mmCIF file of C-alpha atoms in Angstrom:
data_model
loop_
_atom_site.group_PDB
_atom_site.id
_atom_site.type_symbol
_atom_site.label_atom_id
_atom_site.label_comp_id
_atom_site.label_asym_id
_atom_site.label_seq_id
_atom_site.Cartn_x
_atom_site.Cartn_y
_atom_site.Cartn_z
ATOM 1 C CA MET A 78 1.791 -9.934 2.873
ATOM 2 C CA ALA A 79 3.159 -12.044 0.023
ATOM 3 C CA THR A 80 0.348 -10.947 -2.301
ATOM 4 C CA ALA A 81 0.885 -7.288 -1.458
ATOM 5 C CA LEU A 82 4.619 -7.608 -2.155
ATOM 6 C CA ARG A 83 3.952 -9.194 -5.570
ATOM 7 C CA LEU A 84 1.569 -6.358 -6.403
ATOM 8 C CA LEU A 85 4.012 -3.683 -5.276
ATOM 9 C CA ARG A 86 6.760 -5.246 -7.392
ATOM 10 C CA ARG A 87 4.545 -4.979 -10.442
ATOM 11 C CA VAL A 88 3.175 -1.500 -9.753
ATOM 12 C CA GLY A 89 6.377 -0.108 -8.265
ATOM 13 C CA VAL A 90 6.768 1.238 -4.788
ATOM 14 C CA THR A 91 7.200 4.796 -6.035
ATOM 15 C CA ALA A 92 4.533 4.758 -8.735
ATOM 16 C CA ARG A 93 2.727 8.084 -8.813
ATOM 17 C CA ASN A 94 -1.045 8.245 -8.778
ATOM 18 C CA ALA A 95 -1.306 4.598 -7.782
ATOM 19 C CA PHE A 96 -3.173 3.937 -4.540
ATOM 20 C CA VAL A 97 -3.475 0.427 -3.150
ATOM 21 C CA ALA A 98 -5.478 -0.696 -0.134
ATOM 22 C CA THR A 99 -4.941 -4.415 0.467
ATOM 23 C CA GLY A 100 -4.213 -6.794 3.290
ATOM 24 C CA HIS A 101 -7.610 -6.961 4.951
ATOM 25 C CA GLY A 102 -7.730 -10.725 4.817
ATOM 26 C CA MET A 103 -11.152 -12.024 5.738
ATOM 27 C CA LEU A 104 -12.157 -8.659 7.244
ATOM 28 C CA GLY A 105 -12.250 -6.789 3.934
ATOM 29 C CA ILE A 106 -16.019 -6.394 3.834
ATOM 30 C CA THR A 107 -16.142 -4.930 7.355
ATOM 31 C CA LEU A 108 -13.029 -2.756 7.034
ATOM 32 C CA ALA A 109 -13.852 -1.429 3.556
ATOM 33 C CA PRO A 110 -15.838 1.641 4.672
ATOM 34 C CA ALA A 111 -13.125 2.890 7.028
ATOM 35 C CA THR A 112 -10.389 2.102 4.510
ATOM 36 C CA GLY A 113 -12.310 3.845 1.747
ATOM 37 C CA LYS A 114 -12.826 6.944 3.854
ATOM 38 C CA ALA A 115 -9.150 7.119 4.833
ATOM 39 C CA MET A 116 -7.988 6.488 1.253
ATOM 40 C CA ALA A 117 -10.407 9.094 -0.166
ATOM 41 C CA GLY A 118 -8.936 11.694 2.172
ATOM 42 C CA TYR A 119 -5.414 10.706 1.168
ATOM 43 C CA ILE A 120 -6.198 10.814 -2.551
ATOM 44 C CA THR A 121 -8.033 14.136 -2.488
ATOM 45 C CA THR A 122 -5.688 16.028 -0.125
ATOM 46 C CA GLY A 123 -2.369 14.352 -0.919
ATOM 47 C CA ARG A 124 -1.680 14.037 2.803
ATOM 48 C CA CYS A 125 -1.367 10.579 4.328
ATOM 49 C CA PRO A 126 -3.643 10.349 7.380
ATOM 50 C CA ALA A 127 -1.847 9.345 10.586
ATOM 51 C CA GLU A 128 -3.845 6.101 10.772
ATOM 52 C CA LEU A 129 -2.518 5.008 7.345
ATOM 53 C CA GLU A 130 1.111 5.989 7.959
ATOM 54 C CA PRO A 131 2.177 2.548 9.312
ATOM 55 C CA PHE A 132 0.824 0.914 6.141
ATOM 56 C CA ARG A 133 2.661 3.003 3.512
ATOM 57 C CA GLY A 134 3.838 0.969 0.526
ATOM 58 C CA ASP A 135 7.363 2.329 0.741
ATOM 59 C CA ARG A 136 7.938 0.434 3.970
ATOM 60 C CA PHE A 137 8.724 -2.523 1.707
ATOM 61 C CA SER A 138 11.257 -0.639 -0.440
ATOM 62 C CA MET A 139 14.331 -2.407 0.812
ATOM 63 C CA LEU A 140 12.679 -5.836 0.810
ATOM 64 C CA ILE A 141 11.493 -5.401 -2.806
ATOM 65 C CA LEU A 142 14.857 -4.113 -3.972
ATOM 66 C CA ARG A 143 16.638 -7.001 -2.253
ATOM 67 C CA ARG A 144 14.434 -9.655 -3.858
ATOM 68 C CA GLY A 145 14.431 -8.095 -7.320
ATOM 69 C CA SER A 146 11.670 -6.970 -9.587
ATOM 70 C CA GLY A 147 9.771 -10.280 -9.575
ATOM 71 C CA ARG A 148 9.006 -9.963 -13.285
#
């Protein structure tokens, strides 16, 4: 989670047209196809699939604001 928070501080939680899919740990190679499919749907339709909802970047908004920009 620490790496994702650093990235979100740099990109900005509310950055438009920025899509990030991280946090797979050592399972990235096996989870990549499902993540790619879900993200492709999100990017092309603009609607966040239910399975991605718990992982939205804005769930860190308060934590990022509390800690500062990190720059």
